[in-house]
Coordinates of C-alpha atoms and ligand atoms in Angstrom, one line a residue:
M1 CA 2.9 24.6 -3.7
P2 CA 2.2 20.9 -3.5
V3 CA 4.1 18.8 -0.9
A4 CA 5.4 15.3 -1.4
L5 CA 6.6 13.1 1.4
I6 CA 8.9 10.4 0.0
T7 CA 10.3 7.8 2.3
G8 CA 13.7 6.3 1.4
G9 CA 14.5 9.4 -0.6
S10 CA 18.3 9.1 -0.4
A11 CA 18.9 6.3 -2.9
G12 CA 17.4 4.2 -5.7
L13 CA 13.9 4.9 -6.8
G14 CA 13.1 7.4 -4.0
L15 CA 16.1 9.5 -4.9
A16 CA 15.3 9.3 -8.6
L17 CA 11.7 10.5 -7.9
A18 CA 12.9 13.3 -5.6
T19 CA 15.5 14.4 -8.2
A20 CA 12.8 14.6 -10.9
L21 CA 10.4 16.6 -8.6
A22 CA 13.1 18.9 -7.2
G23 CA 14.2 19.7 -10.8
R24 CA 10.7 21.0 -11.6
D25 CA 10.7 23.6 -8.8
D26 CA 7.0 23.3 -8.2
W27 CA 7.0 20.8 -5.3
D28 CA 8.1 21.0 -1.7
L29 CA 9.8 17.8 -0.8
L30 CA 10.1 16.0 2.5
L31 CA 12.5 13.1 2.4
D32 CA 13.8 10.6 4.9
A33 CA 16.3 7.7 5.1
R34 CA 18.4 6.3 7.9
G35 CA 21.9 7.0 6.6
R36 CA 23.0 10.6 7.0
P37 CA 25.6 11.1 4.2
A38 CA 23.3 10.0 1.4
L39 CA 20.4 12.0 2.9
D40 CA 22.5 15.1 3.3
A41 CA 23.4 14.8 -0.4
A42 CA 19.7 14.5 -1.3
A43 CA 19.1 17.7 0.7
R44 CA 21.2 19.5 -1.9
L45 CA 18.8 18.5 -4.7
G46 CA 17.3 22.0 -4.3
P47 CA 16.1 24.7 -2.0
R48 CA 12.6 23.1 -1.6
V49 CA 14.0 19.9 -0.2
V50 CA 13.7 19.1 3.6
T51 CA 15.3 16.0 4.9
V52 CA 14.5 14.2 8.1
P53 CA 16.9 11.4 9.1
G54 CA 15.3 8.4 10.7
D55 CA 13.8 4.9 10.4
V56 CA 10.2 4.6 9.2
T57 CA 9.7 1.8 11.7
D58 CA 10.4 4.3 14.5
E59 CA 7.2 5.9 15.8
A60 CA 8.9 9.1 17.0
H61 CA 10.5 9.5 13.6
R62 CA 7.2 9.2 11.8
A63 CA 5.7 11.8 14.2
E64 CA 8.6 14.1 13.3
L65 CA 8.0 13.7 9.6
L66 CA 4.4 14.7 10.2
E67 CA 5.4 17.7 12.2
H68 CA 7.4 18.9 9.2
A69 CA 4.4 18.2 6.9
K70 CA 2.2 20.3 9.2
G71 CA 4.7 23.0 9.0
F72 CA 4.1 23.1 5.2
G73 CA 0.4 22.9 6.0
R74 CA -0.4 20.1 3.6
I75 CA 0.6 16.8 2.0
D76 CA -0.4 16.2 -1.6
L77 CA 1.6 13.0 -2.2
L78 CA 2.8 10.4 0.2
V79 CA 5.1 7.8 -1.4
N80 CA 5.8 4.8 0.8
N81 CA 9.0 3.9 -1.0
A82 CA 11.4 2.8 1.8
G83 CA 11.5 -0.9 1.9
A84 CA 13.3 -3.9 3.4
L85 CA 14.3 -6.9 1.4
G86 CA 15.1 -9.2 4.3
P87 CA 18.2 -11.4 4.6
S88 CA 20.6 -11.7 1.7
P89 CA 20.9 -14.3 0.2
L90 CA 17.1 -14.7 0.3
P91 CA 16.2 -17.6 2.5
R92 CA 13.5 -20.1 1.6
L93 CA 10.4 -19.7 3.7
S94 CA 11.0 -23.1 5.3
E95 CA 14.1 -21.7 6.9
Y96 CA 13.2 -18.0 7.1
P97 CA 14.4 -16.5 10.4
L98 CA 11.1 -15.3 11.9
P99 CA 12.6 -12.2 13.7
E100 CA 13.8 -11.1 10.2
L101 CA 10.3 -11.7 8.8
E102 CA 8.9 -9.5 11.6
S103 CA 11.4 -6.8 10.7
V104 CA 10.5 -6.9 7.0
L105 CA 6.8 -6.7 7.8
R106 CA 7.4 -3.8 10.2
T107 CA 9.2 -1.8 7.4
N108 CA 7.1 -2.8 4.4
V109 CA 3.6 -3.0 5.9
I110 CA 3.2 -1.5 9.4
A111 CA 5.3 1.6 8.8
P112 CA 3.6 2.6 5.5
L113 CA 0.2 2.1 7.1
A114 CA 1.2 4.1 10.2
L115 CA 2.4 6.9 8.0
I116 CA -0.9 6.8 6.0
Q117 CA -2.8 7.0 9.3
L118 CA -0.9 10.0 10.4
A119 CA -1.0 11.8 7.0
L120 CA -4.6 11.1 6.2
P121 CA -6.1 14.3 7.7
L122 CA -3.7 16.4 5.5
L123 CA -4.2 14.1 2.5
T124 CA -7.9 14.3 2.8
R125 CA -7.8 18.1 2.9
T126 CA -5.9 18.2 -0.4
G127 CA -7.6 15.2 -2.0
G128 CA -4.1 13.8 -2.1
T129 CA -2.4 10.7 -3.4
I130 CA -0.8 7.8 -1.6
V131 CA 1.6 5.6 -3.6
N132 CA 2.8 2.4 -2.0
I133 CA 5.8 1.0 -3.9
T134 CA 5.2 -2.7 -4.5
S135 CA 6.8 -5.5 -6.5
D136 CA 6.0 -8.4 -8.8
A137 CA 7.1 -10.6 -5.9
A138 CA 3.7 -9.7 -4.3
V139 CA 2.0 -11.7 -7.0
E140 CA 4.5 -14.2 -8.3
P141 CA 5.7 -17.2 -6.2
Y142 CA 9.4 -16.7 -6.8
P143 CA 11.4 -19.2 -4.5
G144 CA 13.3 -17.2 -1.9
W145 CA 11.1 -14.2 -2.2
G146 CA 8.4 -15.4 0.3
G147 CA 9.1 -13.0 3.1
Y148 CA 9.5 -9.9 1.0
G149 CA 6.7 -11.0 -1.4
A150 CA 4.3 -11.6 1.5
S151 CA 5.0 -8.2 2.9
K152 CA 4.4 -6.5 -0.5
A153 CA 1.2 -8.6 -1.0
A154 CA 0.0 -7.4 2.4
L155 CA 0.9 -3.8 1.5
D156 CA -1.1 -4.2 -1.8
Q157 CA -4.1 -5.5 0.1
A158 CA -3.9 -2.8 2.8
G159 CA -3.8 -0.2 0.0
A160 CA -6.8 -1.8 -1.8
V161 CA -8.9 -1.8 1.4
L162 CA -7.9 1.7 2.2
A163 CA -8.9 2.8 -1.3
A164 CA -12.4 1.3 -0.8
E165 CA -12.7 2.9 2.7
L166 CA -11.6 6.3 1.3
E167 CA -14.0 6.2 -1.7
G168 CA -15.6 9.6 -2.0
T169 CA -12.9 11.5 -0.1
G170 CA -10.9 12.4 -3.2
V171 CA -7.8 10.6 -1.9
R172 CA -6.3 8.1 -4.3
V173 CA -4.4 5.0 -3.2
Y174 CA -2.0 3.5 -5.8
G175 CA 0.2 0.4 -5.6
F176 CA 3.1 1.0 -8.1
D177 CA 5.3 -1.8 -9.2
P178 CA 8.4 -0.2 -10.8
G179 CA 9.8 -3.4 -12.2
D180 CA 13.5 -4.5 -11.8
L181 CA 15.8 -1.6 -11.1
R182 CA 19.6 -1.4 -10.7
T183 CA 19.7 -0.5 -7.0
A184 CA 21.4 -1.6 -3.8
M185 CA 18.3 -3.5 -2.8
H186 CA 18.2 -5.3 -6.1
Q187 CA 22.0 -6.1 -5.8
N188 CA 21.3 -7.6 -2.3
A189 CA 18.7 -9.8 -3.8
F190 CA 21.2 -11.1 -6.3
P191 CA 24.5 -11.1 -4.3
G192 CA 27.6 -11.5 -6.4
E193 CA 25.6 -11.3 -9.7
D194 CA 26.1 -8.7 -12.4
I195 CA 22.9 -6.6 -12.4
S196 CA 24.2 -4.0 -14.9
D197 CA 21.5 -5.1 -17.4
R198 CA 18.7 -3.8 -15.0
P199 CA 17.4 -0.3 -15.8
E200 CA 18.4 2.7 -13.7
P201 CA 15.8 3.7 -11.2
A202 CA 15.2 7.0 -13.0
T203 CA 13.6 5.0 -15.9
A204 CA 10.6 4.2 -13.7
V205 CA 9.9 7.8 -12.7
P206 CA 8.1 9.0 -15.8
A207 CA 5.5 6.2 -15.4
L208 CA 5.1 7.0 -11.7
L209 CA 4.6 10.7 -12.4
H210 CA 2.2 9.8 -15.2
L211 CA 0.1 7.8 -12.7
V212 CA 0.2 10.5 -10.1
E213 CA -0.5 13.4 -12.4
S214 CA -2.9 11.9 -15.0
T215 CA -6.0 13.9 -15.8
P216 CA -8.6 12.8 -15.2
R217 CA -7.1 11.1 -12.2
A218 CA -6.5 7.4 -12.5
P219 CA -8.7 5.3 -10.2
S220 CA -7.1 3.8 -7.1
G221 CA -5.5 0.5 -7.8
R222 CA -2.3 -1.4 -8.5
Y223 CA -0.3 -0.3 -11.5
R224 CA 2.9 -1.6 -13.2
A225 CA 5.4 0.8 -14.6
A226 CA 5.7 -1.4 -17.7
D227 CA 2.0 -0.9 -18.4
L228 CA 2.2 2.9 -17.9
T229 CA 5.3 3.5 -19.9
A230 CA 3.5 4.2 -23.2
G231 CA 1.4 6.9 -21.6
A232 CA 4.4 8.4 -19.8
R233 CA 6.3 9.1 -23.0
Ligands
NAP1 N1 15.1 -2.3 -7.1 C1 14.1 -3.1 -7.6 O1 14.4 -3.9 -8.5 C2 12.7 -3.0 -7.0 C3 11.7 -3.7 -7.7 C4 10.4 -3.6 -7.2 C5 10.1 -2.9 -6.1 N2 11.1 -2.2 -5.5 C6 10.8 -1.4 -4.3 O2 11.2 -0.1 -4.6 C7 11.4 0.6 -3.3 C8 12.7 1.3 -3.3 O3 13.7 0.3 -3.5 P1 15.2 0.6 -4.1 O4 15.5 -0.6 -5.0 O5 15.2 2.0 -4.7 O6 16.1 0.5 -2.8 P2 17.4 1.2 -2.4 O7 18.2 1.7 -3.6 O8 18.1 0.2 -1.5 O9 17.0 2.5 -1.6 C9 16.2 2.3 -0.5 C10 16.0 3.7 0.2 O10 15.1 3.6 1.3 C11 15.8 4.0 2.5 N3 15.4 3.1 3.6 C12 15.5 1.7 3.6 N4 15.0 1.3 4.8 C13 14.5 2.4 5.5 C14 13.9 2.6 6.7 N5 13.6 1.6 7.5 N6 13.6 3.9 7.1 C15 13.8 4.9 6.3 N7 14.4 4.8 5.1 C16 14.8 3.5 4.7 C17 17.3 3.8 2.1 O11 18.2 4.6 2.9 P3 18.8 4.0 4.2 O12 19.3 2.6 4.0 O13 20.0 5.0 4.5 O14 17.7 4.1 5.2 C18 17.3 4.3 0.7 O15 17.1 5.7 0.6 C19 11.3 -0.5 -2.2 O16 10.0 -0.4 -1.6 C20 11.4 -1.8 -3.0 O17 10.8 -2.8 -2.4 C21 12.4 -2.2 -5.9

């Protein structure tokens, strides 16, 4: 049975992906998030779901996640989905509080890389897949999105270099930009605004699964849900 480790699996895109995989009954799932009630609810998605509460920036928590994965004996899919937006409303870079920037970088860049480092022996054994959830803010200079965007750009570049370094190992490294989604993070980016026109997170899942499961396997690289949607139908 393949094993997927999905960070931030209690809400938004992570929960939507976990719900889809749990519904298929052919994946063991390992999910984390900081908040207990929502993660406990995610644990009830199915009998093959294991939840580990904690913060991805916490080294001990990451080690605990890997201990669980070792219990399964494998990792086939690592989805670095948990992310930090930074302060809301989004500050301009000229006034960005630097401790907040450090925190965003810890969550969006350091923690995903640390998890990849820990998971690589298991991922290499299975010829597994790493998905780093990225954003158009990594490539577009939207005012206010500098901290978050710089962190996602760094995540993209780390993924690209890893892909080059892992050439020939069978491991794929994808950046996946889901597009705008109606989630708590998105609402925080647009405080007080009506975001009901944004698509539900589940709408991005078919494109993500299409990327992960395509045969022959898609080359490592950066992909947008919008570009994958036709193939995912
Ligand atoms: N929504 C969008 O429009 C959009 C667009 C492009 C990219 N993205 C990316 O998509 C990913 C998911 O975002 P989302 O919109 O689905 O967010 P969301 O609805 O706010 O959900 C975020 C999930 O991650 C968990 N999480 C956050 N920080 C964490 C941490 N430090 N350690 C462990 N878990 C953590 C949250 O639970 P706890 O808070 O309980 O920990 C929750 O389960 C992010 O990487 C985001 O940057 C989102």
